[in-house]
Tab-separated table of C-alpha atoms in Angstrom:
chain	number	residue	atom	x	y	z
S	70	UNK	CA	45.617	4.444	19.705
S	71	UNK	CA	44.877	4.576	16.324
S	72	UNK	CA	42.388	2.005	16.578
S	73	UNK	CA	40.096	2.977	19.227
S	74	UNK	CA	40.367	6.329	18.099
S	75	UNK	CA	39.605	5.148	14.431
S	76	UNK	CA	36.638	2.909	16.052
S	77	UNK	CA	34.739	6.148	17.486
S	78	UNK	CA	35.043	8.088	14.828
S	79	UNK	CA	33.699	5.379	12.147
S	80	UNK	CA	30.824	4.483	14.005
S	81	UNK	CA	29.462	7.680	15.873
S	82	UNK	CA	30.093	9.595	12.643
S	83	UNK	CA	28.166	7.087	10.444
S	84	UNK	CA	25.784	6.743	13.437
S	85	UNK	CA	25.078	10.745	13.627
S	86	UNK	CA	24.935	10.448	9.124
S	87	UNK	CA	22.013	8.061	9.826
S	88	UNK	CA	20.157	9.661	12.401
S	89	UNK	CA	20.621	7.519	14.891
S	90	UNK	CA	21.870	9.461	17.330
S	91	UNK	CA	21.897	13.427	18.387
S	92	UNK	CA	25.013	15.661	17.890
S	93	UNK	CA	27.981	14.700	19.916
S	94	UNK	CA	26.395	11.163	21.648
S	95	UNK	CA	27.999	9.200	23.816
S	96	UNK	CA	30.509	6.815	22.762
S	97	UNK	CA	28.088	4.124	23.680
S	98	UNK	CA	25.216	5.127	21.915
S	99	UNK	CA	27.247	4.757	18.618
S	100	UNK	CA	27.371	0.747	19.410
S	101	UNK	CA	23.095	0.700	19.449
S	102	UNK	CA	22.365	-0.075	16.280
S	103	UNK	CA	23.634	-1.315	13.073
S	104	UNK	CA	25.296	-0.902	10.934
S	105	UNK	CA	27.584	0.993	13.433
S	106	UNK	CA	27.226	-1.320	16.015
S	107	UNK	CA	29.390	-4.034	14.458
S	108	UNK	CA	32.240	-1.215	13.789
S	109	UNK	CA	32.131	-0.056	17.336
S	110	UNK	CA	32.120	-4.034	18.758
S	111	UNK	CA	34.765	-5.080	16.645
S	112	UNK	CA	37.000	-1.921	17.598
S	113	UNK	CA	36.807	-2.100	20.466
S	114	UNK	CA	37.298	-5.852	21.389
S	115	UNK	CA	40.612	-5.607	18.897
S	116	UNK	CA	41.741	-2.091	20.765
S	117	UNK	CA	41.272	-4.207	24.063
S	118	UNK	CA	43.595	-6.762	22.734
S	119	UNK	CA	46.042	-4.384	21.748
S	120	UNK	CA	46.031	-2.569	24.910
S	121	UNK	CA	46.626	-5.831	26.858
S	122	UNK	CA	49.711	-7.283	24.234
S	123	UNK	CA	51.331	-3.428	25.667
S	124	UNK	CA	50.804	-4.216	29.027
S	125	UNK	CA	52.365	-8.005	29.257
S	126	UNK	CA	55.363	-6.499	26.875
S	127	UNK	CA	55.594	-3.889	29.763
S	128	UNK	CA	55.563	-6.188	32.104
S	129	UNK	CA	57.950	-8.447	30.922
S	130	UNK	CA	60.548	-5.575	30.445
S	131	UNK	CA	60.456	-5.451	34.228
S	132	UNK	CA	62.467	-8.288	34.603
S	133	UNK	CA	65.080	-7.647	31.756
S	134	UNK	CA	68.587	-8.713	32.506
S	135	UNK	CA	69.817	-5.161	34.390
S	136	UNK	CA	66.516	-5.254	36.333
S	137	UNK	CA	67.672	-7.570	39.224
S	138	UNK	CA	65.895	-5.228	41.911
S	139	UNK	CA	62.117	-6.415	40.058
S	140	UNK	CA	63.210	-10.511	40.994
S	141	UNK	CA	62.387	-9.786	44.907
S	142	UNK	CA	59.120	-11.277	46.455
S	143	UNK	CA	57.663	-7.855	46.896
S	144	UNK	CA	57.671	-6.309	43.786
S	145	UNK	CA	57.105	-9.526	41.974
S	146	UNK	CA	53.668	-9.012	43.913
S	147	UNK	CA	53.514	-5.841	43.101
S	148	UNK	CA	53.924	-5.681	39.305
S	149	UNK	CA	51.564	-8.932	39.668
S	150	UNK	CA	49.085	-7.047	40.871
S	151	UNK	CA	49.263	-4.154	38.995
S	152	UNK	CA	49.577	-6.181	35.580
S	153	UNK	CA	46.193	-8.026	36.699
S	154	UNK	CA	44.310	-4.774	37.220
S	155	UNK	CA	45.384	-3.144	33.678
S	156	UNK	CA	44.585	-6.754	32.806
S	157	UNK	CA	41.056	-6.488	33.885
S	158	UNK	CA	40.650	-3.144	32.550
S	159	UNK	CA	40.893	-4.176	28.983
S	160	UNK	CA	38.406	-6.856	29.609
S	161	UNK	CA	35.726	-4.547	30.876
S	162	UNK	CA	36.881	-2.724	28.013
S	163	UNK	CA	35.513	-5.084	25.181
S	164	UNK	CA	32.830	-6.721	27.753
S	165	UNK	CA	31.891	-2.846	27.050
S	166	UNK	CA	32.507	-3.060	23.484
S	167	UNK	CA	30.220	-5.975	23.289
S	168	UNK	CA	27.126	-5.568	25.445
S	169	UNK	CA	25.077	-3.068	23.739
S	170	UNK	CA	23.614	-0.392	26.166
S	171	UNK	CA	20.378	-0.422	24.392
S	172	UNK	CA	19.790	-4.183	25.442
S	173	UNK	CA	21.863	-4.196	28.639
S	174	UNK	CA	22.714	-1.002	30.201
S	175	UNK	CA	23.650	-1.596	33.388
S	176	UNK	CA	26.574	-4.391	32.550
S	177	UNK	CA	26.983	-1.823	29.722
S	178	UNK	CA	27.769	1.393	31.869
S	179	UNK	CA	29.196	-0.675	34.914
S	180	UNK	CA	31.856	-2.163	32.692
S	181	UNK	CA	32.787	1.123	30.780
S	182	UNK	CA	32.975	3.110	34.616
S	183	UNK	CA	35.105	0.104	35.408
S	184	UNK	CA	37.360	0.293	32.425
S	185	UNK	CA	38.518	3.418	33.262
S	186	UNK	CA	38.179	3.510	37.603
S	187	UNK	CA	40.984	0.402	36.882
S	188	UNK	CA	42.816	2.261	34.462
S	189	UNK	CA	43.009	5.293	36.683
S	190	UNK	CA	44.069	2.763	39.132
S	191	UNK	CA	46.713	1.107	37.246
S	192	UNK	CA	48.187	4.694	35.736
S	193	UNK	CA	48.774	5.435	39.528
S	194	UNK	CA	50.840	2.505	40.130
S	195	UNK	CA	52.688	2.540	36.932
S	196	UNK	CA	53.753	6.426	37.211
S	197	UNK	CA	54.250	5.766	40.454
S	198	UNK	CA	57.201	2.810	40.065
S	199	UNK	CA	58.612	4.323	36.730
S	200	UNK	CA	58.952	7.399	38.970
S	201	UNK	CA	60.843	5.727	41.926
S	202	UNK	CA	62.847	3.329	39.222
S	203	UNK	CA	64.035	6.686	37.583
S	204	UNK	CA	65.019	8.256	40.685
S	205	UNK	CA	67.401	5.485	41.423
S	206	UNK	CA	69.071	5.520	37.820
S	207	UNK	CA	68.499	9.085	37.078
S	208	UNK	CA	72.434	9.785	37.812
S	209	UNK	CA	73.842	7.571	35.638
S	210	UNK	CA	71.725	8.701	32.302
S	211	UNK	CA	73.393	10.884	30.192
S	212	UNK	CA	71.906	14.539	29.761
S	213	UNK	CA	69.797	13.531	27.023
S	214	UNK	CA	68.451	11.115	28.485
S	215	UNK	CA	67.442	12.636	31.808
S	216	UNK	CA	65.781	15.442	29.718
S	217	UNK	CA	63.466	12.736	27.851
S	218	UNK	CA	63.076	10.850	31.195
S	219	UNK	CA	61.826	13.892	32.482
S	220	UNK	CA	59.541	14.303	29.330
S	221	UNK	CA	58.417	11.282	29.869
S	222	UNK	CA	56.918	11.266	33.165
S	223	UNK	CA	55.974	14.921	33.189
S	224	UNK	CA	53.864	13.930	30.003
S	225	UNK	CA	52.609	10.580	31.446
S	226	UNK	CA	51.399	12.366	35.028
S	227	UNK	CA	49.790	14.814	33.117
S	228	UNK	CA	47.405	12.599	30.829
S	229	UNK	CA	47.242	10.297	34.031
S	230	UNK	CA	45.411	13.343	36.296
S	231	UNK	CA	43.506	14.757	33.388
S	232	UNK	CA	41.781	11.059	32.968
S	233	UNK	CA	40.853	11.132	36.209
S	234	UNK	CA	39.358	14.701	36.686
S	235	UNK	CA	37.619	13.883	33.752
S	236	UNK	CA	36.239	10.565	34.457
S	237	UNK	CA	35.008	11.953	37.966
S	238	UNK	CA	33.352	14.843	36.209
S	239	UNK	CA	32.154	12.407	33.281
S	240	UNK	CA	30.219	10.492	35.571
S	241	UNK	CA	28.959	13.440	37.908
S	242	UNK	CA	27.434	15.484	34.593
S	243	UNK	CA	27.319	12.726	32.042
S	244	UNK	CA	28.741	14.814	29.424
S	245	UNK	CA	29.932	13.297	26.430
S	246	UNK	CA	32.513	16.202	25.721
S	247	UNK	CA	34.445	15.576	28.682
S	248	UNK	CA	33.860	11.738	27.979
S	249	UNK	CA	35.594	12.046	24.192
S	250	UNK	CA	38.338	14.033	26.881
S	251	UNK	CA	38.755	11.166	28.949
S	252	UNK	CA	39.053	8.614	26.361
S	253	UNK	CA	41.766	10.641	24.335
S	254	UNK	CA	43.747	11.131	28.182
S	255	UNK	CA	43.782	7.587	28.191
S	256	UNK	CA	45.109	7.045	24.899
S	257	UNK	CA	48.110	9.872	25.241
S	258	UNK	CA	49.207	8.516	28.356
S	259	UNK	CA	50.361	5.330	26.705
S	260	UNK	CA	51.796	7.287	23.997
S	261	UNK	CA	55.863	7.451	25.086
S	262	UNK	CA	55.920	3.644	25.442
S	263	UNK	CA	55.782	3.956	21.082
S	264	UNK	CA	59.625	5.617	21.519
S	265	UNK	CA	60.405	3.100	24.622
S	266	UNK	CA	58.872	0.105	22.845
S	267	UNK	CA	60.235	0.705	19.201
S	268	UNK	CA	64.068	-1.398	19.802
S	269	UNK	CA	61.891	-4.422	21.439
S	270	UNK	CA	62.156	-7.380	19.739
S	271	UNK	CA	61.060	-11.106	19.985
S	272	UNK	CA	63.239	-14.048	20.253
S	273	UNK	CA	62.907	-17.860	19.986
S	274	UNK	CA	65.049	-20.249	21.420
S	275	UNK	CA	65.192	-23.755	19.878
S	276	UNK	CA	65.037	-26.567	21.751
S	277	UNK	CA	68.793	-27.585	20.809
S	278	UNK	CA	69.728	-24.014	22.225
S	279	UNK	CA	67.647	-24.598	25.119
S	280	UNK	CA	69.455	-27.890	26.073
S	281	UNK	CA	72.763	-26.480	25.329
S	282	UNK	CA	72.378	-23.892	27.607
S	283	UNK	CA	70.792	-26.099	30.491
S	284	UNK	CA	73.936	-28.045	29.424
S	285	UNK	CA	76.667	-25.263	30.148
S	286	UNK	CA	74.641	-24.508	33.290
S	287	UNK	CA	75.089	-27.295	35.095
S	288	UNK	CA	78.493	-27.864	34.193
S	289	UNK	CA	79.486	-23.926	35.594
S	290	UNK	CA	78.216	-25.135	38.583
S	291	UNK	CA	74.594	-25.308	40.720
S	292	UNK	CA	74.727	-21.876	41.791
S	293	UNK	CA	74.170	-20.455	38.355
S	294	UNK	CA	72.044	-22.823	37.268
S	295	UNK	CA	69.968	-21.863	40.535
S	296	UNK	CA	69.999	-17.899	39.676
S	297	UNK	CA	68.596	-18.913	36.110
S	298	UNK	CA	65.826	-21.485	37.665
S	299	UNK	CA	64.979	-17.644	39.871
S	300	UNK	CA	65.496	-15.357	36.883
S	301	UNK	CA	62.566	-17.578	34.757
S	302	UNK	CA	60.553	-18.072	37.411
S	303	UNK	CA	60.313	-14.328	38.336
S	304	UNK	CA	58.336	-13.323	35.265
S	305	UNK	CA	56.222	-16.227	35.592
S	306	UNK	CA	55.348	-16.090	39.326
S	307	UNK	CA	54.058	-12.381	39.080
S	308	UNK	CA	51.996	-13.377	35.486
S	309	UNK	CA	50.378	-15.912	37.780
S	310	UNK	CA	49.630	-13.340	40.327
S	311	UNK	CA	48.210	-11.197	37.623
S	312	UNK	CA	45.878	-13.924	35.954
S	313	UNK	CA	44.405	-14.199	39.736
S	314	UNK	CA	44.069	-10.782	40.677
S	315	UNK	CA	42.260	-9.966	36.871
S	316	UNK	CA	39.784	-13.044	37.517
S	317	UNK	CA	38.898	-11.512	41.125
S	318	UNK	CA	38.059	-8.509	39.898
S	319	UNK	CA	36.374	-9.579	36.564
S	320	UNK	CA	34.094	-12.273	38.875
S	321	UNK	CA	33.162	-9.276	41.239
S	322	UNK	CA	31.950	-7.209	38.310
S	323	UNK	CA	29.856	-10.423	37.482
S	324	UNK	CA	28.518	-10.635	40.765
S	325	UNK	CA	27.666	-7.146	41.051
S	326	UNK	CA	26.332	-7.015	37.890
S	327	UNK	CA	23.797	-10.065	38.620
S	328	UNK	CA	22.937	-8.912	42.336
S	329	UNK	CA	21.431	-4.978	40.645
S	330	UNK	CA	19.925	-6.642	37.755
S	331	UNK	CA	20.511	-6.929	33.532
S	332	UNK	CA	18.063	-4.635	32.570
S	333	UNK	CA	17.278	-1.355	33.793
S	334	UNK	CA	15.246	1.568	32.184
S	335	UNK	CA	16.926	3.738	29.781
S	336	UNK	CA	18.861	7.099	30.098
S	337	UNK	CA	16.549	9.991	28.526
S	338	UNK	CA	19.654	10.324	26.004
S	339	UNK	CA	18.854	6.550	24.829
S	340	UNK	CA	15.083	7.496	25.140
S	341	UNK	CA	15.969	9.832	22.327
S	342	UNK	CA	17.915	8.066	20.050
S	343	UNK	CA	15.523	5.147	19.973
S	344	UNK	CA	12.983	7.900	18.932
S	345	UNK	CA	15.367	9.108	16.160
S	346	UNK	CA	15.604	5.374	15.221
S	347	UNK	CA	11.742	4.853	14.453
């Protein structure tokens, strides 16, 4: 959050200092020229990386020990899925970041409307399964915690439709007010995994611990070491689901974005920029 948000402000602010844009620009028009344009690539391409790092860590929490019901065929496919469309958000995201619109603006704009048309996509889905997952465990949380589950989701639904109204009305008026709106939705939606995500930690098993416990395994018997062969291969079949379903939809953009054409005449916005640039 504090990166992308940091990323706008440096670079539209030092791009409105310098005159090279009007008051309140686009986002995009702040990643024109430099010096800006080297703040707003960088940001962005490291806010994309961060973005994606929360959704595998997400993911992965899916298939926790406790989490048995997320090892079944479907919602292996399911959380595949859905990982590989956040996936391919936060590619458009610094394919955005990286294509100036000045030079390219139809990849440019495709790939930012993408960003968030995925991302609107993928908030959907994830609301939707924290909501039904909460439903089944809601009972046995303690009051506390049914108060900040209901936080929670209340807060996340809330961000999630205000990021959509305000993409739809983004691209239906093109104005940047309700754009900076949209972008800060999108950020404050992912805000409560910071109190979810702030006990996770990383561990790394050592070879010698690994054999041991392939070791104790077999000797407890086949049918434990067969639930462990299922338990790893649960997070792994659904990552491989979501590497293919990102590179479909990444390879479509491509396609589309080749079949209308690189170049296209700029907005009268740009038009007037590039005039405040000479």
């Amino acid at each position: 959050m504090a990166v992308a948000l940091g990323t706008i402000f440096m670079s539209c602010g030092l791009a409105s200092m310098l005159g090279h844009v009007p008051s309140f620009p686009q986002v995009s028009m702040c990643g024109m020229y430099a010096p800006e344009r080297y703040i707003f690539t960088l940001g962005m391409n490291v806010s994309a990386i961060l973005l994606a790092i929360l959704l595998l860590i997400n993911h992965s929490r899916k298939f926790e020990p406790g989490h048995q019901d997320s090892w079944d065929l479907y919602t292996r496919l399911s959380a595949g899925v859905q990982l590989g469309v956040g996936l391919a958000a936060t590619v458009c995201l610094a394919l955005m970041g990286t294509i100036p619109v000045s030079e390219f603006p139809i990849p440019h704009v495709l790939f930012a409307a993408c960003f968030f048309a995925l991302l609107v996509v993928f908030q959907v889905w994830n609301s939707t399964e924290r909501i039904c997952m909460r439903s089944r465990t809601f009972s046995t949380l303690s009051m506390e915690q049914q108060n900040l589950s209901i936080m929670k989701e209340t807060w996340m639904v809330a961000w999630m439709v205000v990021t959509a109204v305000s993409f739809v009305t983004w691209q239906t008026t093109g104005n940047s007010i309700v754009q900076y709106i949209a972008i800060s939705a999108v950020l404050l939606y992912f805000s409560p995994y910071i109190i979810e995500l702030r006990d996770v930690s990383v561990g790394v098993v050592t070879n010698s611990e690994e054999d041991a416990e392939v070791r104790t395994r077999l000797l407890e018997g086949g049918d434990r070491a067969g639930e462990g062969q299922r338990r790893n291969g649960a997070p792994k079949g659904s990552v491989a689901i979501a590497i293919f379903t990102m590179l479909i939809i990444v390879l479509a953009l491509f396609a589309l974005v080749f079949s209308v054409g690189l170049n296209a005449p700029p907005s009268p916005d740009l038009k007037v920029g590039a005039r405040r640039q000479v």
